Coordinates of C-alpha atoms and ligand atoms in Angstrom, one line a residue:
X417 CA 0.0 0.0 -0.1
X418 CA 1.3 3.6 -0.9
X419 CA 2.3 5.6 2.2
X420 CA -0.3 8.3 1.7
X421 CA -3.2 5.7 1.5
X422 CA -1.8 3.9 4.5
X423 CA -1.9 7.2 6.5
X424 CA -5.4 7.9 5.3
X425 CA -6.5 4.3 6.3
X426 CA -4.9 4.8 9.8
X427 CA -6.5 8.0 10.3
X428 CA -10.0 6.7 9.4
X429 CA -9.5 3.7 11.8
X430 CA -8.6 6.3 14.6
X431 CA -11.4 8.7 13.9
X432 CA -14.2 6.5 12.8
X433 CA -13.7 3.3 14.7
X434 CA -11.4 3.8 17.7
X435 CA -12.6 7.1 19.2
X436 CA -15.8 6.8 21.1
X437 CA -18.5 9.3 22.1
X438 CA -20.5 9.6 25.3
X439 CA -23.3 12.1 25.3
X440 CA -22.4 13.3 21.9
X441 CA -18.8 14.0 22.7
X442 CA -15.6 12.1 22.1
X443 CA -14.3 10.8 25.5
X444 CA -11.3 8.8 24.2
X445 CA -10.3 5.8 22.2
X446 CA -10.8 2.1 22.9
X447 CA -7.8 -0.1 23.3
X448 CA -8.6 -2.2 20.2
X449 CA -11.2 -2.0 17.6
X450 CA -13.5 -5.1 17.8
X451 CA -14.3 -7.0 14.7
X452 CA -17.8 -7.5 15.8
X453 CA -19.4 -4.9 18.2
X454 CA -21.4 -7.6 20.0
X455 CA -18.4 -9.6 20.9
X456 CA -16.5 -7.4 23.3
X457 CA -13.1 -8.8 24.2
X458 CA -12.1 -8.7 27.9
X459 CA -11.4 -5.0 28.7
X460 CA -10.1 -4.0 25.1
X461 CA -13.3 -2.0 24.6
X462 CA -12.4 0.2 27.4
X463 CA -10.6 3.6 27.3
X464 CA -7.2 3.2 28.9
X465 CA -5.5 6.4 30.0
X466 CA -2.0 5.0 28.9
X467 CA -3.2 3.9 25.5
X468 CA -4.7 7.3 25.1
X469 CA -1.5 9.1 25.7
X470 CA -0.3 8.7 22.0
X471 CA -4.0 9.3 20.8
X472 CA -4.2 12.6 22.7
X473 CA -0.7 13.7 21.5
X474 CA -1.6 13.0 18.0
X475 CA -4.9 14.9 18.3
X476 CA -3.0 17.9 19.7
X477 CA -0.7 17.8 16.6
X478 CA -3.9 17.7 14.5
X479 CA -5.2 20.8 16.4
X480 CA -8.2 18.9 18.0
X481 CA -7.8 20.6 21.4
X482 CA -11.4 20.3 22.5
X483 CA -11.2 16.5 22.4
X484 CA -8.0 16.4 24.4
X485 CA -9.5 18.8 27.0
X486 CA -12.7 16.7 27.3
X487 CA -10.7 13.6 27.8
X488 CA -8.6 15.2 30.5
X489 CA -11.8 16.5 32.3
X490 CA -13.4 13.1 32.0
X491 CA -10.4 11.4 33.6
X492 CA -10.4 14.2 36.3
X493 CA -14.0 13.4 37.1
X494 CA -13.0 9.8 37.6
X495 CA -10.1 10.7 40.0
X496 CA -10.8 8.5 43.0
X497 CA -12.2 10.2 46.1
X498 CA -12.3 7.0 48.3
X499 CA -10.3 7.2 51.5
X500 CA -7.6 4.6 50.5
X501 CA -7.2 5.5 46.9
X502 CA -7.9 9.3 47.0
X503 CA -6.2 11.0 44.2
X504 CA -5.5 8.0 41.8
X505 CA -6.7 8.1 38.2
X506 CA -8.3 4.9 36.8
X507 CA -6.5 2.6 34.6
X508 CA -9.4 2.6 32.2
X509 CA -13.1 3.4 32.0
X510 CA -16.1 2.5 29.9
X511 CA -19.7 3.6 29.3
X512 CA -22.2 1.2 30.6
X513 CA -25.9 2.2 30.3
X514 CA -25.2 5.9 30.1
X515 CA -22.8 5.8 33.2
X516 CA -19.0 5.9 33.1
X517 CA -17.6 2.9 35.1
X518 CA -13.9 3.2 36.0
X519 CA -11.3 0.5 36.8
X520 CA -8.8 1.5 39.4
X521 CA -7.5 -2.0 39.6
X522 CA -10.5 -3.5 41.5
X523 CA -11.7 -5.1 38.3
X524 CA -8.5 -5.9 36.5
X525 CA -6.9 -9.3 35.9
X526 CA -4.8 -9.9 39.0
X527 CA -6.2 -6.8 40.6
X528 CA -3.2 -4.7 39.4
X529 CA -3.5 -1.0 39.9
X530 CA -1.9 1.2 37.2
X531 CA 0.3 3.9 39.0
X532 CA 1.5 5.1 35.6
X533 CA -2.2 6.3 34.6
X534 CA -2.1 8.9 37.4
X535 CA 1.4 10.1 36.5
X536 CA 0.5 10.4 32.8
X537 CA -2.7 12.4 33.4
X538 CA -0.7 15.3 34.7
X539 CA 2.0 15.0 32.1
X540 CA -0.8 15.1 29.4
X541 CA -2.4 18.0 31.1
X542 CA 0.9 19.9 30.9
X543 CA 1.5 19.0 27.3
X544 CA -2.1 20.0 26.4
X545 CA -1.6 23.4 28.0
X546 CA 1.7 24.1 26.3
X547 CA 0.3 23.2 23.0
X548 CA -3.0 24.8 23.1
X549 CA -2.0 27.8 25.2
X550 CA -5.1 27.2 27.4
X551 CA -3.8 28.7 30.7
X552 CA -7.5 29.3 31.7
X553 CA -8.1 25.6 32.0
X554 CA -4.8 25.1 33.9
X555 CA -6.0 27.7 36.3
X556 CA -9.5 26.2 37.0
X557 CA -10.0 25.0 40.6
X558 CA -10.8 21.5 39.4
X559 CA -7.5 21.2 37.7
X560 CA -5.6 22.6 40.6
X561 CA -7.3 20.5 43.3
X562 CA -6.9 17.4 41.2
X563 CA -3.2 18.2 41.0
X564 CA -3.0 18.7 44.8
X565 CA -4.7 15.3 45.4
X566 CA -2.2 13.6 43.1
X567 CA 0.8 15.3 44.7
X568 CA -0.6 14.2 48.2
X569 CA -0.2 10.7 47.0
X570 CA 3.4 11.2 46.3
X571 CA 4.8 13.7 48.7
X572 CA 3.9 12.3 52.1
X573 CA 5.8 10.6 54.8
X574 CA 6.6 6.8 54.3
X575 CA 8.9 4.2 55.6
X576 CA 11.5 4.9 53.1
X577 CA 14.0 7.8 52.5
X578 CA 14.7 7.3 48.7
X579 CA 12.8 9.6 46.4
X580 CA 11.6 6.9 44.1
X581 CA 8.0 5.7 44.1
X582 CA 7.7 2.1 45.5
X583 CA 4.9 0.1 43.7
X584 CA 3.7 -3.4 43.3
X585 CA 4.4 -5.7 40.4
X586 CA 2.7 -4.7 37.1
X587 CA 1.9 -1.1 38.0
X588 CA 2.5 0.3 34.5
X589 CA 2.4 -0.7 30.8
X590 CA 3.7 -4.1 32.0
X591 CA 0.6 -4.9 34.0
X592 CA 1.2 -8.5 34.9
X593 CA 3.8 -10.2 37.2
X594 CA 7.1 -9.8 35.7
X595 CA 9.4 -9.1 38.6
X596 CA 8.9 -5.3 38.1
X597 CA 7.9 -4.5 41.7
X598 CA 9.7 -1.9 43.8
X599 CA 11.2 0.9 42.0
X600 CA 10.8 0.1 38.3
X601 CA 12.4 2.5 35.9
X602 CA 9.2 3.5 33.9
X603 CA 7.5 4.7 37.1
X604 CA 10.3 6.7 38.2
X605 CA 10.8 8.4 35.0
X606 CA 7.1 9.1 34.9
X607 CA 7.3 10.4 38.3
X608 CA 10.0 12.8 37.3
X609 CA 7.8 14.0 34.2
X610 CA 4.8 14.2 36.5
X611 CA 6.5 16.4 39.1
X612 CA 7.8 18.7 36.5
X613 CA 4.3 19.0 34.9
X614 CA 2.6 19.5 38.2
X615 CA 5.0 22.3 39.1
X616 CA 4.5 23.9 35.9
X617 CA 0.8 23.8 36.1
X618 CA 0.8 25.2 39.7
X619 CA 3.1 27.9 38.5
X620 CA 0.7 29.0 35.8
X621 CA -2.2 29.2 38.4
X622 CA -0.1 31.2 40.8
X623 CA 1.0 33.5 38.0
X624 CA -2.6 33.9 36.8
X625 CA -3.7 34.8 40.3
X626 CA -0.9 37.3 40.8
X627 CA 1.1 35.4 43.4
X628 CA 4.3 35.1 41.4
X629 CA 6.2 38.2 40.3
X630 CA 7.9 38.6 37.0
X631 CA 11.1 37.0 38.3
X632 CA 8.9 34.0 38.9
X633 CA 9.5 34.0 42.6
X634 CA 6.6 33.6 45.0
X635 CA 5.5 36.9 46.5
X636 CA 5.4 35.8 50.1
X637 CA 4.5 39.3 51.3
X638 CA 1.2 39.4 49.4
X639 CA -1.5 39.8 52.2
X640 CA -3.9 37.5 50.4
X641 CA -1.8 34.7 51.4
X642 CA -2.7 35.1 55.1
X643 CA -6.4 34.9 54.4
X644 CA -7.9 31.5 55.4
X645 CA -9.9 31.4 52.2
X646 CA -6.6 31.0 50.4
X647 CA -5.9 27.6 51.9
X648 CA -5.5 26.2 48.4
X649 CA -2.8 28.8 47.6
X650 CA -0.9 27.8 50.7
X651 CA -1.0 24.2 49.7
X652 CA 0.1 25.0 46.2
X653 CA 3.0 27.0 47.3
X654 CA 4.2 24.5 49.8
X655 CA 3.7 21.5 47.6
X656 CA 5.4 23.2 44.6
X657 CA 8.5 23.9 46.6
X658 CA 8.5 20.4 48.1
X659 CA 8.1 19.0 44.6
X660 CA 11.0 20.9 43.2
X661 CA 13.1 19.8 46.1
X662 CA 11.9 16.2 45.4
X663 CA 12.8 16.6 41.6
X664 CA 16.3 17.5 42.4
X665 CA 16.8 14.5 44.6
X666 CA 15.0 12.2 42.2
X667 CA 17.4 13.1 39.3
X668 CA 20.5 12.8 41.3
X669 CA 19.4 9.6 42.7
X670 CA 18.5 8.2 39.2
X671 CA 21.7 9.2 37.8
X672 CA 23.7 7.7 40.6
X673 CA 21.8 4.5 40.9
X674 CA 20.2 3.7 37.6
X675 CA 22.6 4.9 35.1
X676 CA 25.3 2.5 33.9
X677 CA 28.0 2.3 31.2
X678 CA 31.0 0.1 30.9
X679 CA 33.1 2.1 33.3
X680 CA 30.5 2.2 35.9
X681 CA 29.7 -1.5 35.8
X682 CA 33.5 -2.2 36.4
X683 CA 33.5 0.1 39.3
X684 CA 30.4 -1.5 40.9
X685 CA 31.8 -5.0 40.4
X686 CA 34.7 -4.1 42.6
X687 CA 32.7 -2.4 45.4
X688 CA 33.0 -3.6 49.0
X689 CA 29.9 -5.2 50.5
X690 CA 28.4 -5.3 54.0
X691 CA 29.1 -1.5 54.7
X692 CA 27.2 0.4 57.3
X693 CA 26.9 4.0 58.0
X694 CA 26.2 7.3 56.1
X695 CA 28.7 7.4 53.4
X696 CA 29.4 4.0 51.9
X697 CA 30.2 3.0 48.3
X698 CA 27.6 0.1 48.0
X699 CA 24.5 1.4 49.7
X700 CA 22.3 -1.4 48.4
X701 CA 24.6 -4.2 49.3
X702 CA 24.9 -5.5 45.7
X703 CA 27.0 -8.6 45.2
X704 CA 29.1 -8.8 42.1
X705 CA 27.3 -12.0 41.1
X706 CA 24.0 -10.1 40.4
X707 CA 25.8 -8.2 37.6
X708 CA 25.1 -10.3 34.4
X709 CA 27.8 -11.0 32.0
X710 CA 25.6 -10.2 29.0
X711 CA 26.2 -6.5 29.9
X712 CA 29.8 -6.6 28.5
X713 CA 28.7 -6.9 25.0
X714 CA 25.5 -5.1 25.4
X715 CA 27.1 -1.9 26.6
X716 CA 30.2 -2.0 24.4
X717 CA 32.6 0.9 25.0
X718 CA 30.2 3.7 24.1
X719 CA 26.7 2.5 25.4
X720 CA 25.0 3.5 28.5
X721 CA 21.3 3.2 29.8
X722 CA 19.1 3.3 32.9
X723 CA 18.7 -0.1 34.4
X724 CA 15.3 -1.5 35.1
X725 CA 15.0 -1.5 38.8
X726 CA 17.1 -0.7 42.0
X727 CA 16.3 -2.9 45.1
X728 CA 18.4 -3.8 48.1
X729 CA 20.7 -6.6 46.9
X730 CA 18.7 -7.2 43.8
X731 CA 19.3 -4.6 41.0
X732 CA 17.5 -5.4 37.7
X733 CA 19.7 -5.0 34.7
X734 CA 17.1 -5.6 32.2
X735 CA 16.8 -2.9 29.6
X736 CA 13.2 -1.4 29.4
X737 CA 12.7 0.6 26.1
X738 CA 9.9 3.0 27.2
X739 CA 11.6 4.0 30.6
X740 CA 14.8 4.7 28.6
X741 CA 13.2 6.6 25.8
X742 CA 11.2 8.8 28.3
X743 CA 14.3 9.3 30.3
X744 CA 15.8 11.0 27.3
X745 CA 12.7 12.9 26.3
X746 CA 12.1 14.4 29.8
X747 CA 15.9 15.2 30.0
X748 CA 16.2 13.1 33.0
X749 CA 19.5 12.0 31.5
X750 CA 22.0 14.6 29.9
X751 CA 22.4 14.9 26.3
X752 CA 25.7 13.1 26.5
X753 CA 24.0 10.2 28.2
X754 CA 21.2 10.5 25.6
X755 CA 23.8 9.9 22.9
X756 CA 25.3 6.9 24.8
X757 CA 21.8 5.5 25.1
X758 CA 21.2 5.9 21.3
X759 CA 24.5 4.3 20.6
X760 CA 23.5 1.4 22.8
X761 CA 20.2 1.0 20.9
X762 CA 21.9 1.2 17.6
X763 CA 24.6 -1.3 18.6
X764 CA 21.8 -3.7 19.8
X765 CA 19.4 -3.1 17.0
X766 CA 19.1 -6.7 16.1
X767 CA 17.6 -7.3 19.6
X768 CA 15.7 -4.1 20.2
X769 CA 14.4 -3.4 16.7
X770 CA 14.7 -6.7 14.8
X771 CA 11.8 -7.3 12.5
X772 CA 9.3 -5.3 14.6
X773 CA 10.4 -2.3 16.4
X774 CA 10.5 -2.2 19.4
X775 CA 11.3 -4.9 22.0
X776 CA 9.6 -4.0 25.2
X777 CA 12.4 -5.2 27.5
X778 CA 15.6 -7.3 27.2
X779 CA 16.5 -10.0 28.0
X780 CA 13.5 -12.2 28.8
X781 CA 13.1 -14.0 32.0
X782 CA 13.6 -17.7 31.3
X783 CA 13.4 -21.1 33.1
X784 CA 13.3 -21.0 36.8
X785 CA 13.1 -17.2 36.8
X786 CA 10.1 -17.3 34.4
X787 CA 8.3 -19.9 36.6
X788 CA 9.0 -18.3 39.9
X789 CA 8.8 -14.6 39.1
X790 CA 5.8 -14.6 36.7
X791 CA 3.8 -17.3 38.5
X792 CA 4.0 -19.6 35.4
X793 CA 2.3 -16.8 33.4
X794 CA 1.7 -18.3 30.0
X795 CA 1.1 -15.0 28.4
X796 CA 4.4 -13.9 29.4
X797 CA 6.4 -16.9 28.2
X798 CA 10.0 -16.0 27.3
X799 CA 10.1 -13.8 24.1
X800 CA 6.4 -13.2 24.4
X801 CA 4.1 -10.3 25.3
X802 CA 5.7 -8.2 28.0
X803 CA 8.6 -10.7 28.5
X804 CA 10.7 -9.4 25.6
X805 CA 8.0 -9.4 23.0
X806 CA 8.0 -6.6 20.3
X807 CA 5.5 -3.7 20.7
X808 CA 5.1 -1.4 17.5
X809 CA 3.4 1.2 19.8
X810 CA 6.8 1.9 21.3
X811 CA 8.6 3.1 18.3
X812 CA 7.2 6.6 18.2
X813 CA 8.6 7.1 21.8
X814 CA 12.1 6.3 20.3
X815 CA 11.4 8.7 17.4
X816 CA 10.5 11.6 19.6
X817 CA 13.4 11.0 22.0
X818 CA 16.0 10.9 19.1
X819 CA 14.5 13.6 17.0
X820 CA 14.5 16.0 20.0
X821 CA 18.0 15.1 20.6
X822 CA 19.3 15.5 17.1
X823 CA 17.5 18.9 16.7
X824 CA 19.4 20.3 19.6
X825 CA 22.8 18.5 19.2
X826 CA 24.7 18.4 15.9
X827 CA 26.9 15.5 15.9
X828 CA 28.2 12.9 13.4
X829 CA 26.0 10.3 15.3
X830 CA 23.0 12.0 14.0
X831 CA 23.3 10.2 10.7
X832 CA 23.4 6.8 12.3
X833 CA 20.2 7.8 14.3
X834 CA 18.5 9.0 11.2
X835 CA 19.3 5.7 9.4
X836 CA 17.8 3.7 12.2
X837 CA 14.6 5.8 12.2
X838 CA 14.2 5.6 8.5
X839 CA 14.9 1.9 8.2
X840 CA 12.6 1.0 11.0
X841 CA 9.9 3.3 9.8
X842 CA 9.9 1.5 6.5
X843 CA 9.6 -1.8 8.4
X844 CA 6.4 -0.5 10.0
X845 CA 4.9 0.7 6.7
X846 CA 5.5 -2.8 5.2
X847 CA 4.4 -4.9 8.0
X848 CA 1.7 -3.2 10.1
X849 CA -1.0 -3.3 7.5
X850 CA 0.0 -6.8 6.5
X851 CA -0.4 -7.9 10.1
X852 CA -3.7 -6.0 10.8
X853 CA -2.0 -3.5 13.2
X854 CA -1.4 -6.2 15.8
X855 CA -0.8 -5.3 19.5
X856 CA 2.5 -7.0 19.8
X857 CA 4.8 -9.7 18.2
X858 CA 6.5 -12.7 19.7
X859 CA 9.8 -14.4 19.3
X860 CA 13.6 -13.3 19.4
X861 CA 13.1 -11.2 16.3
X862 CA 9.4 -10.3 16.4
X863 CA 8.3 -11.9 13.2
X864 CA 5.4 -13.7 14.6
X865 CA 2.1 -12.0 15.6
X866 CA 1.8 -12.2 19.3
X867 CA 0.0 -15.4 20.1
X868 CA -2.8 -13.6 22.1
X869 CA -2.4 -10.2 20.3
X870 CA -5.5 -8.2 19.5
X871 CA -5.7 -6.9 15.9
X872 CA -6.4 -3.3 15.1
X873 CA -5.0 -2.1 18.4
X874 CA -5.3 1.6 18.6
X875 CA -1.9 2.6 20.1
X876 CA -0.3 0.5 17.2
X877 CA -2.3 2.6 14.6
X878 CA -1.6 5.9 16.3
X879 CA 2.0 5.1 17.1
X880 CA 2.3 4.7 13.2
X881 CA 0.6 8.0 12.6
X882 CA 2.8 9.8 15.1
X883 CA 5.9 8.3 13.6
X884 CA 4.9 9.3 10.2
X885 CA 4.1 12.8 11.4
X886 CA 7.4 13.2 13.1
X887 CA 9.5 11.7 10.3
X888 CA 7.6 12.9 7.2
X889 CA 5.5 15.9 8.2
X890 CA 7.0 18.0 10.8
X891 CA 10.0 16.7 12.7
X892 CA 10.2 19.9 14.8
X893 CA 7.0 18.8 16.5
X894 CA 9.2 16.5 18.4
X895 CA 9.2 19.2 21.0
X896 CA 5.7 18.4 21.8
X897 CA 6.7 16.5 24.9
X898 CA 8.9 19.2 26.2
X899 CA 8.1 19.6 29.9
X900 CA 9.1 22.6 32.0
X901 CA 12.8 22.4 32.8
X902 CA 14.0 21.9 36.3
X903 CA 16.7 24.5 35.6
X904 CA 14.0 27.1 35.4
X905 CA 12.6 26.2 38.6
X906 CA 15.7 26.1 40.6
X907 CA 16.0 29.8 41.0
X908 CA 12.4 30.3 42.6
X909 CA 12.4 31.6 46.1
X910 CA 11.3 28.8 48.3
X911 CA 9.4 28.8 51.6
X912 CA 11.1 26.9 54.3
X913 CA 10.5 23.2 53.9
X914 CA 10.5 22.6 57.6
X915 CA 7.4 24.6 58.3
X916 CA 4.8 22.1 57.3
Ligands
LIG242 C1 -2.7 -4.9 28.1 C2 -1.4 -4.2 28.1 C3 -1.5 -2.7 28.7 C4 -2.6 -2.0 27.8 C5 -3.9 -2.8 27.7 C6 -4.8 -2.2 26.8 O1 -3.2 -5.1 29.3 O2 -0.5 -4.9 29.0 O3 -0.3 -2.1 28.7 O4 -2.8 -0.8 28.4 O5 -3.6 -4.1 27.3 O6 -4.2 -2.2 25.5

């Protein structure tokens, strides 16, 4: 099929089949387009927040701001107000007999709760405001109160001191047991993006209400702040400063504990163990034997990446594609580190891209690990589904991360990145329509359509449209996911954190 007809086909699938209306207005897209409307498939007829991230970003590029705003408002209405889950956003929702029914994990297979959905909501809200210029929406009390509830979930006392968010197994796109409990990369990177976004949105409101002067420092002498009616503003100022402090800690923590390259691996292999006290070299008491040998070739001499998880004595060195691409897109890693990451991905292209870009994580859990850690999960067999399967919906995240980078940094490596983008785009053009826009692909090179894959999966279709847009229509739109920069917040005058 010619490229232009393919784009038209994908667009009509999105607009005519995937996006659904409630009360006459589009509320979001279902996860996969059913072949037969009476035969609903598990929960794939629901509107997942995570699956709608690419959809909404594409709609923003198409100038369809109203749909995106309505989606964000609908999710906000569904933000939980129950005592134990207050502030969380649902994984998915669906209209049943005129009512929206949300799933916060209480209906999900294995009862997993998606932490990423809540983090994505605020990131998407920020991207929407940046792109549409709708500061009025950002400054509504619904949005600002929603952000406060969300921040309350993150910025509160716990039993731990680390700035990472501790979550159960399967709390993100990988929503089944795959030994991704604890501090999985994707959640930490989304946390970073979510805090940046929340601070940016609070700042807009404070500016709109005249509480921030032109140098963007908070006017603490403003008499309004002493008025009890302004309790929300007090919370906003307090949480904003706390979030900035948290962001700084999170970034240094991630760069210290998650980022590896050949040199760093060699250092950590030779660290002492069983140390106690304030300043030790091996805080998480990691034994050399936990560092896998495949890293030697995987890293080469120029590669670097963020490892999958940091836990006491049990680091997870698996490579997770989405967390790494987002780490670059949100500038959690420096531009030099971004270049090492793209080198690593280029060098390992036969694993990560292969016949269907991109592999979700590498390497798979096998044998005893698969049995024990997934609980004999047949959907997550080695090389299948989340366990190193290939997901075409991930490719646009790679495209955006690399294009953002190459626009800012001129380097001889840009040619190599461009080749990788073009070649893999061609592969998608060829294979996706042939394989009916399947959800995922199995096997070490991703040739086989996933054994349980849905066809006409929305984020596969939209991932293709986004890639086409970024590579062929307007590469400078790769700035659409630019979030407020930590550097710009650093200079704000902050109230004293001790005065809770
Ligand atoms: C599966 C995926 C999840 C996705 C959902 C809907 O549960 O694991 O990431 O959001 O399907 O497509």
